[in-house]
Amino acid sequence: MFEGLSISRAAKASGVKSPTIRFYEQIGLLPPPPRTQGNQRAYSDGDVRRLAFIRHARELGFEIDAIRALLVLQDQPEQSCQAADEIARARLGDVERKIASLTALRKELERMVAGCAHGKVAECRVIEILADHGECRHHQHAS
Amino acid sequence: MFEGLSISRAAKASGVKSPTIRFYEQIGLLPPPPRTQGNQRAYSDGDVRRLAFIRHARELGFEIDAIRALLVLQDQPEQSCQAADEIARARLGDVERKIASLTALRKELERMVAGCAHGKVAECRVIEILADHGECRHHQHAS
DNA sequence: CTAAATGCTCTAGTGACTAGAGGAGCAAGC
DNA sequence: GCTTGCTCCTCTAGTCACTAGAGCATTTAG
């Protein structure tokens, strides 16, 4: 009766959870699939591949809008891949900046916990450093 | 007329923006300050220090709930600072995990962009890697 | 005194989902 | 045929830490 996969089967096959699949449909990332008589979604193998693509891109930290652009490109195989390259390079830049920022953060946190003498709060280096921002004004941190 | 600082002065002195200060009051992170006759907030220097503390902790990526706990500790200087130490260590652990994860991510993104031959989308390594998740199933990435 | 700046409250939006309510469909066993 | 229990549907609201804006009151500078 079911020609195509139910949403839970598509979820298992793609690694994207059912509610997330519905959400992707809602925001126009995945085209609405045909429905069965009983109004249930019936997915094709192509849909599953698209979902796996989206999932992998999300795991790499691409934003939904970037993925939208990558999906459009994927559907036009004769075009230059310059745009895809640019999106990936931008993401790489993001990741590099984030690593740099977190590395600075780690240093400061290490300094904090290393300085903690396990005494009273009054002498606690952790609290002290947080209170005196002057000590690290030179960093620009981010999480 | 104004005994205490206006919200914008407190914002400048602490580095926390006015709407954010009101937000912190709303969620109970900063006690509601007294008001002037005209119902405007009047902050003390203590409030400004508290705000600077919060700001620095946020810059170090501590979550609001962690900051709430740290502020309670700060107000009890005679207690052991073990709890503060634990919070800071937990945050350090977060940061270390995130750095590890992002470093793996960077490697994969570098592989993607390095392999791009700047040809057509059909042969694009970027698109290809995203489509074939099998190639990197061994990583567990995160953004 | 007036105009501009700043303040107030309240609501809604961000990103990328996740959780739950309340109901309908469906496969298998009795 | 009927029940049990799973899956599916839609819709709303919640997450986190803010940010933006509407519409009005107050304060301050000239």
mmCIF file of N, CA and C (backbone and C1' of nucleotides) in Angstrom, chain A residues 6 8 22 40-41, chain D residues 7-10 12:
data_model
loop_
_atom_site.group_PDB
_atom_site.id
_atom_site.type_symbol
_atom_site.label_atom_id
_atom_site.label_comp_id
_atom_site.label_asym_id
_atom_site.label_seq_id
_atom_site.Cartn_x
_atom_site.Cartn_y
_atom_site.Cartn_z
ATOM 1 N N SER A 6 7.774 5.497 4.946
ATOM 2 C CA SER A 6 7.103 6.293 5.970
ATOM 3 C C SER A 6 8.142 7.234 6.585
ATOM 4 N N SER A 8 9.162 7.590 9.554
ATOM 5 C CA SER A 8 10.101 7.003 10.518
ATOM 6 C C SER A 8 11.160 6.168 9.800
ATOM 7 N N ARG A 22 9.869 16.926 9.325
ATOM 8 C CA ARG A 22 8.670 17.763 9.146
ATOM 9 C C ARG A 22 9.050 19.242 9.215
ATOM 10 N N GLN A 40 -0.515 10.263 5.060
ATOM 11 C CA GLN A 40 0.834 10.129 5.617
ATOM 12 C C GLN A 40 1.898 10.350 4.540
ATOM 13 N N ARG A 41 2.987 10.948 4.943
ATOM 14 C CA ARG A 41 4.052 11.274 3.996
ATOM 15 C C ARG A 41 4.737 10.015 3.463
ATOM 16 P P DT D 7 6.824 2.765 16.940
ATOM 17 O "O5'" DT D 7 6.207 3.687 15.789
ATOM 18 C "C5'" DT D 7 5.835 3.103 14.552
ATOM 19 C "C4'" DT D 7 4.789 3.984 13.869
ATOM 20 C "C3'" DT D 7 5.259 5.406 13.554
ATOM 21 O "O3'" DT D 7 5.435 5.526 12.142
ATOM 22 C "C1'" DT D 7 3.011 5.310 14.303
ATOM 23 P P DC D 8 6.095 6.834 11.536
ATOM 24 O "O5'" DC D 8 4.858 7.813 11.298
ATOM 25 C "C5'" DC D 8 3.879 7.506 10.311
ATOM 26 C "C4'" DC D 8 2.686 8.419 10.470
ATOM 27 C "C3'" DC D 8 3.004 9.909 10.457
ATOM 28 O "O3'" DC D 8 2.860 10.448 9.155
ATOM 29 C "C1'" DC D 8 1.314 9.318 12.073
ATOM 30 P P DC D 9 3.261 11.957 8.959
ATOM 31 O "O5'" DC D 9 1.978 12.734 9.516
ATOM 32 C "C5'" DC D 9 0.765 12.661 8.790
ATOM 33 C "C4'" DC D 9 -0.310 13.476 9.492
ATOM 34 C "C3'" DC D 9 0.098 14.914 9.786
ATOM 35 O "O3'" DC D 9 -0.176 15.739 8.677
ATOM 36 C "C1'" DC D 9 -1.011 13.933 11.663
ATOM 37 P P DT D 10 0.557 17.158 8.654
ATOM 38 O "O5'" DT D 10 -0.251 17.979 9.751
ATOM 39 C "C5'" DT D 10 -1.639 18.257 9.557
ATOM 40 C "C4'" DT D 10 -2.168 19.032 10.751
ATOM 41 C "C3'" DT D 10 -1.524 20.406 10.917
ATOM 42 O "O3'" DT D 10 -2.525 21.400 10.942
ATOM 43 C "C1'" DT D 10 -1.401 19.165 12.958
ATOM 44 P P DT D 12 -1.627 27.051 15.745
ATOM 45 O "O5'" DT D 12 -1.032 26.883 17.216
ATOM 46 C "C5'" DT D 12 -1.782 26.167 18.207
ATOM 47 C "C4'" DT D 12 -0.942 26.016 19.453
ATOM 48 C "C3'" DT D 12 -0.111 27.254 19.808
ATOM 49 O "O3'" DT D 12 -0.324 27.559 21.180
ATOM 50 C "C1'" DT D 12 1.261 25.307 19.728
#
